[in-house]
């Protein structure tokens, strides 16, 4: 199938055009679309080997990636999105990322093992990139509304953080740091259907100019060459099992989203000092201990 590449020439320092109100109103965000950093092919091997050894159920659906805007708008809005995002990426100097650290997040019912750069400069560069992209498409602010953005490349999902920590301990001795240049690694991706594979719909080069190339909108979207052509049976079984275990949409067991924070609240959070954060955490710990003590007292009452 022939792929048509539509090149959009955007001046490198032009302000990003605001997305139309109609587009935002009529194009709801989808978990089948994302803007993400995808490492170049030549560094995939060690990442994919680690994901395979960890039995990552996302191996067929997702390429190795660091989500920047997720969920994102549907393909019908991609032309406008590329026009809004291209000036942003063209104004950011290319930088390198080295995924040399392993970490986990989650809780009792969910765990994720991921790799990330230990370098503060690289971490901040990814955060600055994400913040600039979000400013161009303000509706895609889920990371800021739900805990903030943490740059990470997921290696595998687990049923608890404890299991993820065990997997980390087993992997840390053999993990080989992955280093790559991000100049052509920011992609707009989409998958078709619940069982589809994410494919590259647009590439947004950093730095702009002739050397970086112009933004390309790919119609149809191109699959990443190193992604599996078919979903392995064990991946499909693990994915379907996870889907069965998930609470149905709209059920009371599904965690409710917190109300969207106001601009003043977000500014106040951003202005917190390390001391402020520690005080908040201490207050939460004290509150949790009091609640646990009250529950224990209730249990032992006759």
mmCIF file of C-alpha atoms in Angstrom:
data_model
loop_
_atom_site.group_PDB
_atom_site.id
_atom_site.type_symbol
_atom_site.label_atom_id
_atom_site.label_comp_id
_atom_site.label_asym_id
_atom_site.label_seq_id
_atom_site.Cartn_x
_atom_site.Cartn_y
_atom_site.Cartn_z
ATOM 1 C CA UNK A 1 0.000 0.000 0.000
ATOM 2 C CA UNK A 2 1.393 3.373 -0.986
ATOM 3 C CA UNK A 3 1.783 5.909 1.799
ATOM 4 C CA UNK A 4 1.082 9.568 1.113
ATOM 5 C CA UNK A 5 3.261 12.008 3.027
ATOM 6 C CA UNK A 6 1.760 15.450 3.486
ATOM 7 C CA UNK A 7 4.515 17.901 4.408
ATOM 8 C CA UNK A 8 3.378 20.884 6.423
ATOM 9 C CA UNK A 9 5.839 23.756 6.284
ATOM 10 C CA UNK A 10 5.702 25.594 9.592
ATOM 11 C CA UNK A 11 8.099 28.427 10.504
ATOM 12 C CA UNK A 12 10.286 27.174 13.373
ATOM 13 C CA UNK A 13 9.518 29.972 15.826
ATOM 14 C CA UNK A 14 5.938 30.722 14.879
ATOM 15 C CA UNK A 15 3.477 30.683 17.776
ATOM 16 C CA UNK A 16 1.369 27.549 17.911
ATOM 17 C CA UNK A 17 -2.135 28.216 16.555
ATOM 18 C CA UNK A 18 -4.908 27.595 19.033
ATOM 19 C CA UNK A 19 -7.145 24.646 18.260
ATOM 20 C CA UNK A 20 -10.653 25.685 17.330
ATOM 21 C CA UNK A 21 -13.377 25.431 19.946
ATOM 22 C CA UNK A 22 -15.374 23.255 17.546
ATOM 23 C CA UNK A 23 -12.535 20.772 17.236
ATOM 24 C CA UNK A 24 -12.207 20.453 20.996
ATOM 25 C CA UNK A 25 -15.975 20.119 21.417
ATOM 26 C CA UNK A 26 -16.479 17.503 18.726
ATOM 27 C CA UNK A 27 -13.263 15.511 19.120
ATOM 28 C CA UNK A 28 -13.211 13.730 22.485
ATOM 29 C CA UNK A 29 -9.901 12.387 23.744
ATOM 30 C CA UNK A 30 -9.218 8.721 23.063
ATOM 31 C CA UNK A 31 -6.961 6.158 24.713
ATOM 32 C CA UNK A 32 -6.284 4.890 21.201
ATOM 33 C CA UNK A 33 -4.324 8.071 20.348
ATOM 34 C CA UNK A 34 -1.163 9.506 21.879
ATOM 35 C CA UNK A 35 1.807 11.800 21.339
ATOM 36 C CA UNK A 36 4.897 9.966 22.535
ATOM 37 C CA UNK A 37 8.657 9.628 22.325
ATOM 38 C CA UNK A 38 9.542 6.354 20.592
ATOM 39 C CA UNK A 39 13.240 5.391 20.588
ATOM 40 C CA UNK A 40 14.824 4.766 17.162
ATOM 41 C CA UNK A 41 14.977 1.210 15.837
ATOM 42 C CA UNK A 42 18.660 0.676 16.623
ATOM 43 C CA UNK A 43 18.076 0.714 20.404
ATOM 44 C CA UNK A 44 14.934 -1.421 20.517
ATOM 45 C CA UNK A 45 16.636 -4.787 21.002
ATOM 46 C CA UNK A 46 17.501 -4.583 24.700
ATOM 47 C CA UNK A 47 14.165 -2.929 25.531
ATOM 48 C CA UNK A 48 12.145 -5.570 23.716
ATOM 49 C CA UNK A 49 14.205 -8.388 25.208
ATOM 50 C CA UNK A 50 13.468 -7.049 28.680
ATOM 51 C CA UNK A 51 9.753 -6.711 27.898
ATOM 52 C CA UNK A 52 9.676 -10.259 26.545
ATOM 53 C CA UNK A 53 11.449 -11.683 29.599
ATOM 54 C CA UNK A 54 8.943 -9.849 31.812
ATOM 55 C CA UNK A 55 5.994 -11.147 29.743
ATOM 56 C CA UNK A 56 4.680 -7.659 29.034
ATOM 57 C CA UNK A 57 1.141 -7.994 27.701
ATOM 58 C CA UNK A 58 1.513 -4.685 25.845
ATOM 59 C CA UNK A 59 4.264 -5.923 23.506
ATOM 60 C CA UNK A 60 1.996 -6.276 20.487
ATOM 61 C CA UNK A 61 -0.106 -3.165 21.032
ATOM 62 C CA UNK A 62 2.559 -0.651 22.122
ATOM 63 C CA UNK A 63 6.038 0.100 20.755
ATOM 64 C CA UNK A 64 8.620 1.149 23.365
ATOM 65 C CA UNK A 65 7.452 4.656 24.232
ATOM 66 C CA UNK A 66 7.306 7.566 26.661
ATOM 67 C CA UNK A 67 3.823 9.070 26.526
ATOM 68 C CA UNK A 68 3.722 12.878 26.423
ATOM 69 C CA UNK A 69 0.033 13.583 25.724
ATOM 70 C CA UNK A 70 -2.265 10.680 26.562
ATOM 71 C CA UNK A 71 -5.131 10.240 25.946
ATOM 72 C CA UNK A 72 -5.102 12.317 22.766
ATOM 73 C CA UNK A 73 -7.460 13.514 20.038
ATOM 74 C CA UNK A 74 -8.761 11.237 17.237
ATOM 75 C CA UNK A 75 -7.291 10.953 13.713
ATOM 76 C CA UNK A 76 -9.933 13.333 12.357
ATOM 77 C CA UNK A 77 -8.136 16.109 14.269
ATOM 78 C CA UNK A 78 -4.566 15.158 13.345
ATOM 79 C CA UNK A 79 -4.128 17.809 10.632
ATOM 80 C CA UNK A 80 -4.997 20.577 13.093
ATOM 81 C CA UNK A 81 -2.926 18.960 15.834
ATOM 82 C CA UNK A 82 0.187 18.729 13.675
ATOM 83 C CA UNK A 83 -0.239 22.374 12.709
ATOM 84 C CA UNK A 84 -0.452 23.307 16.402
ATOM 85 C CA UNK A 85 2.363 21.065 17.644
ATOM 86 C CA UNK A 86 4.927 21.509 14.851
ATOM 87 C CA UNK A 87 5.951 25.052 15.892
ATOM 88 C CA UNK A 88 6.480 23.761 19.425
ATOM 89 C CA UNK A 89 8.814 20.905 18.535
ATOM 90 C CA UNK A 90 10.676 22.936 15.916
ATOM 91 C CA UNK A 91 11.504 25.487 18.614
ATOM 92 C CA UNK A 92 13.004 22.899 21.002
ATOM 93 C CA UNK A 93 16.639 21.903 20.598
ATOM 94 C CA UNK A 94 17.263 18.164 20.124
ATOM 95 C CA UNK A 95 18.539 16.340 23.198
ATOM 96 C CA UNK A 96 19.698 12.863 24.172
ATOM 97 C CA UNK A 97 18.020 10.529 26.623
ATOM 98 C CA UNK A 98 19.713 7.658 28.453
ATOM 99 C CA UNK A 99 17.353 5.166 30.080
ATOM 100 C CA UNK A 100 19.719 3.942 32.765
ATOM 101 C CA UNK A 101 17.469 3.701 35.833
ATOM 102 C CA UNK A 102 14.676 1.300 36.798
ATOM 103 C CA UNK A 103 11.753 2.126 39.049
ATOM 104 C CA UNK A 104 8.173 1.133 39.839
ATOM 105 C CA UNK A 105 4.846 2.686 40.702
ATOM 106 C CA UNK A 106 1.433 1.363 41.620
ATOM 107 C CA UNK A 107 -0.157 -0.119 44.722
ATOM 108 C CA UNK A 108 -1.860 -3.247 46.010
ATOM 109 C CA UNK A 109 -3.858 -3.903 42.842
ATOM 110 C CA UNK A 110 -1.511 -2.614 40.130
ATOM 111 C CA UNK A 111 2.205 -2.399 39.488
ATOM 112 C CA UNK A 112 4.353 -0.997 36.687
ATOM 113 C CA UNK A 113 8.073 -1.512 36.110
ATOM 114 C CA UNK A 114 9.658 1.198 33.983
ATOM 115 C CA UNK A 115 12.979 2.662 32.916
ATOM 116 C CA UNK A 116 13.851 6.352 32.897
ATOM 117 C CA UNK A 117 16.816 8.734 32.760
ATOM 118 C CA UNK A 118 18.591 9.272 36.073
ATOM 119 C CA UNK A 119 19.995 12.546 34.730
ATOM 120 C CA UNK A 120 18.056 15.526 36.069
ATOM 121 C CA UNK A 121 18.875 17.507 32.927
ATOM 122 C CA UNK A 122 17.362 14.808 30.700
ATOM 123 C CA UNK A 123 14.371 14.397 33.002
ATOM 124 C CA UNK A 124 13.765 18.150 32.901
ATOM 125 C CA UNK A 125 14.148 18.222 29.103
ATOM 126 C CA UNK A 126 11.372 15.639 28.745
ATOM 127 C CA UNK A 127 9.192 17.533 31.232
ATOM 128 C CA UNK A 128 9.744 20.795 29.347
ATOM 129 C CA UNK A 129 8.841 19.086 26.067
ATOM 130 C CA UNK A 130 5.649 17.661 27.560
ATOM 131 C CA UNK A 131 4.677 20.996 29.092
ATOM 132 C CA UNK A 132 5.190 22.848 25.807
ATOM 133 C CA UNK A 133 3.120 20.315 23.855
ATOM 134 C CA UNK A 134 0.336 20.458 26.416
ATOM 135 C CA UNK A 135 0.270 24.251 26.190
ATOM 136 C CA UNK A 136 -0.379 23.925 22.447
ATOM 137 C CA UNK A 137 -3.258 21.470 23.011
ATOM 138 C CA UNK A 138 -4.578 22.505 26.449
ATOM 139 C CA UNK A 139 -7.436 20.011 26.446
ATOM 140 C CA UNK A 140 -4.886 17.180 26.746
ATOM 141 C CA UNK A 141 -3.926 17.997 30.328
ATOM 142 C CA UNK A 142 -4.632 14.630 31.964
ATOM 143 C CA UNK A 143 -1.127 14.255 33.373
ATOM 144 C CA UNK A 144 -1.300 17.607 35.127
ATOM 145 C CA UNK A 145 -4.792 16.937 36.456
ATOM 146 C CA UNK A 146 -4.003 13.469 37.756
ATOM 147 C CA UNK A 147 -0.727 13.664 39.630
ATOM 148 C CA UNK A 148 1.680 15.373 37.237
ATOM 149 C CA UNK A 149 3.946 14.108 34.464
ATOM 150 C CA UNK A 150 6.681 11.556 35.191
ATOM 151 C CA UNK A 151 8.771 10.599 32.131
ATOM 152 C CA UNK A 152 8.893 6.802 31.948
ATOM 153 C CA UNK A 153 9.107 3.959 29.451
ATOM 154 C CA UNK A 154 6.996 1.046 30.659
ATOM 155 C CA UNK A 155 8.635 -2.377 30.580
ATOM 156 C CA UNK A 156 5.799 -4.458 32.055
ATOM 157 C CA UNK A 157 2.608 -4.399 34.109
ATOM 158 C CA UNK A 158 1.983 -6.489 37.214
ATOM 159 C CA UNK A 159 -0.875 -7.245 39.575
ATOM 160 C CA UNK A 160 0.758 -5.238 42.389
ATOM 161 C CA UNK A 161 3.671 -2.916 43.043
ATOM 162 C CA UNK A 162 5.247 -5.614 45.200
ATOM 163 C CA UNK A 163 5.425 -7.909 42.160
ATOM 164 C CA UNK A 164 6.870 -5.059 40.097
ATOM 165 C CA UNK A 165 9.566 -4.513 42.737
ATOM 166 C CA UNK A 166 10.455 -8.206 42.628
ATOM 167 C CA UNK A 167 10.777 -8.038 38.843
ATOM 168 C CA UNK A 168 12.951 -4.938 39.163
ATOM 169 C CA UNK A 169 15.298 -6.732 41.569
ATOM 170 C CA UNK A 170 15.621 -9.614 39.097
ATOM 171 C CA UNK A 171 16.237 -7.330 36.099
ATOM 172 C CA UNK A 172 18.529 -4.678 37.559
ATOM 173 C CA UNK A 173 21.694 -6.773 37.241
ATOM 174 C CA UNK A 174 21.217 -7.422 33.526
ATOM 175 C CA UNK A 175 19.656 -4.126 32.413
ATOM 176 C CA UNK A 176 21.771 -2.384 29.772
ATOM 177 C CA UNK A 177 21.221 1.401 29.617
ATOM 178 C CA UNK A 178 19.667 2.610 26.372
ATOM 179 C CA UNK A 179 20.787 5.947 24.936
ATOM 180 C CA UNK A 180 19.319 7.741 21.937
ATOM 181 C CA UNK A 181 18.812 11.120 20.308
ATOM 182 C CA UNK A 182 15.269 12.522 20.425
ATOM 183 C CA UNK A 183 15.557 14.715 17.326
ATOM 184 C CA UNK A 184 13.182 12.505 15.298
ATOM 185 C CA UNK A 185 11.530 10.489 18.069
ATOM 186 C CA UNK A 186 8.353 12.465 18.847
ATOM 187 C CA UNK A 187 5.438 10.739 17.147
ATOM 188 C CA UNK A 188 1.690 11.090 16.991
ATOM 189 C CA UNK A 189 0.280 7.547 17.133
ATOM 190 C CA UNK A 190 -3.071 5.829 16.823
ATOM 191 C CA UNK A 191 -4.438 2.298 16.897
ATOM 192 C CA UNK A 192 -7.567 0.953 15.239
ATOM 193 C CA UNK A 193 -10.019 -0.951 17.421
ATOM 194 C CA UNK A 194 -9.640 -2.554 20.833
ATOM 195 C CA UNK A 195 -7.153 -5.120 19.518
ATOM 196 C CA UNK A 196 -5.179 -2.834 17.204
ATOM 197 C CA UNK A 197 -1.501 -1.911 17.215
ATOM 198 C CA UNK A 198 -0.259 1.660 17.600
ATOM 199 C CA UNK A 199 1.078 3.016 14.311
ATOM 200 C CA UNK A 200 2.889 6.252 13.482
ATOM 201 C CA UNK A 201 0.591 8.896 12.009
ATOM 202 C CA UNK A 202 2.963 11.866 12.245
ATOM 203 C CA UNK A 203 6.543 12.618 13.221
ATOM 204 C CA UNK A 204 7.377 15.964 14.834
ATOM 205 C CA UNK A 205 11.133 16.622 14.591
ATOM 206 C CA UNK A 206 12.868 18.708 17.219
ATOM 207 C CA UNK A 207 14.853 21.765 16.231
ATOM 208 C CA UNK A 208 13.242 22.559 12.880
ATOM 209 C CA UNK A 209 15.196 23.580 9.823
ATOM 210 C CA UNK A 210 16.152 21.545 6.778
ATOM 211 C CA UNK A 211 18.378 19.168 8.747
ATOM 212 C CA UNK A 212 15.516 18.010 10.958
ATOM 213 C CA UNK A 213 12.975 17.725 8.154
ATOM 214 C CA UNK A 214 9.393 18.945 7.972
ATOM 215 C CA UNK A 215 6.517 17.446 9.949
ATOM 216 C CA UNK A 216 5.003 14.540 8.059
ATOM 217 C CA UNK A 217 1.412 13.380 8.253
ATOM 218 C CA UNK A 218 1.180 9.759 7.139
ATOM 219 C CA UNK A 219 -1.988 8.546 5.496
ATOM 220 C CA UNK A 220 -2.495 5.714 6.234
ATOM 221 C CA UNK A 221 -0.509 5.471 9.468
ATOM 222 C CA UNK A 222 2.691 3.414 9.256
ATOM 223 C CA UNK A 223 3.397 0.508 11.587
ATOM 224 C CA UNK A 224 6.794 0.495 13.265
ATOM 225 C CA UNK A 225 8.981 -1.970 11.317
ATOM 226 C CA UNK A 226 10.229 -3.845 14.395
ATOM 227 C CA UNK A 227 6.784 -4.380 15.905
ATOM 228 C CA UNK A 228 5.431 -7.952 15.736
ATOM 229 C CA UNK A 229 3.243 -8.605 12.712
ATOM 230 C CA UNK A 230 0.907 -10.829 14.733
ATOM 231 C CA UNK A 231 -0.124 -10.959 18.362
ATOM 232 C CA UNK A 232 1.363 -13.977 20.136
ATOM 233 C CA UNK A 233 -1.146 -16.247 21.838
ATOM 234 C CA UNK A 234 0.287 -15.652 25.318
ATOM 235 C CA UNK A 235 0.043 -11.873 24.840
ATOM 236 C CA UNK A 236 -3.567 -12.098 23.691
ATOM 237 C CA UNK A 237 -4.486 -14.381 26.602
ATOM 238 C CA UNK A 238 -2.810 -12.072 29.141
ATOM 239 C CA UNK A 239 -4.460 -8.999 27.654
ATOM 240 C CA UNK A 240 -7.927 -10.556 27.613
ATOM 241 C CA UNK A 241 -7.465 -11.825 31.154
ATOM 242 C CA UNK A 242 -6.558 -8.306 32.311
ATOM 243 C CA UNK A 243 -9.628 -6.957 30.527
ATOM 244 C CA UNK A 244 -11.859 -9.476 32.304
ATOM 245 C CA UNK A 245 -10.396 -8.486 35.659
ATOM 246 C CA UNK A 246 -10.985 -4.765 35.072
ATOM 247 C CA UNK A 247 -14.218 -3.347 36.520
ATOM 248 C CA UNK A 248 -16.819 -2.451 33.874
ATOM 249 C CA UNK A 249 -17.041 1.146 32.760
ATOM 250 C CA UNK A 250 -19.334 3.157 34.976
ATOM 251 C CA UNK A 251 -19.198 0.655 37.850
ATOM 252 C CA UNK A 252 -18.846 1.927 41.386
ATOM 253 C CA UNK A 253 -15.662 -0.086 41.817
ATOM 254 C CA UNK A 254 -13.940 2.062 39.209
ATOM 255 C CA UNK A 255 -12.015 4.897 40.800
ATOM 256 C CA UNK A 256 -13.702 8.235 40.297
ATOM 257 C CA UNK A 257 -11.723 11.055 38.766
ATOM 258 C CA UNK A 258 -11.119 14.087 40.896
ATOM 259 C CA UNK A 259 -12.596 17.389 39.719
ATOM 260 C CA UNK A 260 -10.407 19.399 37.396
ATOM 261 C CA UNK A 261 -8.161 21.807 39.284
ATOM 262 C CA UNK A 262 -8.472 25.520 38.639
ATOM 263 C CA UNK A 263 -5.610 27.572 37.207
ATOM 264 C CA UNK A 264 -5.032 29.058 40.669
ATOM 265 C CA UNK A 265 -4.823 25.606 42.257
ATOM 266 C CA UNK A 266 -2.355 24.392 39.625
ATOM 267 C CA UNK A 267 -0.203 27.494 40.122
ATOM 268 C CA UNK A 268 -0.251 26.970 43.884
ATOM 269 C CA UNK A 269 0.836 23.338 43.488
ATOM 270 C CA UNK A 270 3.634 24.296 41.096
ATOM 271 C CA UNK A 271 4.927 26.864 43.608
ATOM 272 C CA UNK A 272 5.310 24.357 46.448
ATOM 273 C CA UNK A 273 8.783 24.047 47.917
ATOM 274 C CA UNK A 274 10.310 20.715 49.017
ATOM 275 C CA UNK A 275 9.549 21.754 52.602
ATOM 276 C CA UNK A 276 5.888 22.377 51.734
ATOM 277 C CA UNK A 277 5.642 18.979 50.066
ATOM 278 C CA UNK A 278 7.185 17.224 53.065
ATOM 279 C CA UNK A 279 4.719 18.932 55.426
ATOM 280 C CA UNK A 280 1.810 17.779 53.255
ATOM 281 C CA UNK A 281 3.148 14.225 53.179
ATOM 282 C CA UNK A 282 3.656 14.231 56.952
ATOM 283 C CA UNK A 283 0.069 15.388 57.478
ATOM 284 C CA UNK A 284 -1.190 12.640 55.184
ATOM 285 C CA UNK A 285 0.861 10.016 57.018
ATOM 286 C CA UNK A 286 -0.522 11.189 60.344
ATOM 287 C CA UNK A 287 -4.063 11.116 58.997
ATOM 288 C CA UNK A 288 -3.549 7.610 57.625
ATOM 289 C CA UNK A 289 -2.133 6.347 60.926
ATOM 290 C CA UNK A 290 -5.069 7.818 62.830
ATOM 291 C CA UNK A 291 -7.508 6.154 60.434
ATOM 292 C CA UNK A 292 -5.733 2.804 60.781
ATOM 293 C CA UNK A 293 -5.731 3.110 64.572
ATOM 294 C CA UNK A 294 -9.442 3.914 64.575
ATOM 295 C CA UNK A 295 -10.169 0.928 62.340
ATOM 296 C CA UNK A 296 -8.116 -1.371 64.564
ATOM 297 C CA UNK A 297 -9.901 -0.082 67.672
ATOM 298 C CA UNK A 298 -13.228 -0.771 65.996
ATOM 299 C CA UNK A 299 -12.165 -4.333 65.132
ATOM 300 C CA UNK A 300 -11.215 -5.240 68.723
ATOM 301 C CA UNK A 301 -14.323 -3.764 70.327
ATOM 302 C CA UNK A 302 -16.622 -6.486 71.747
#
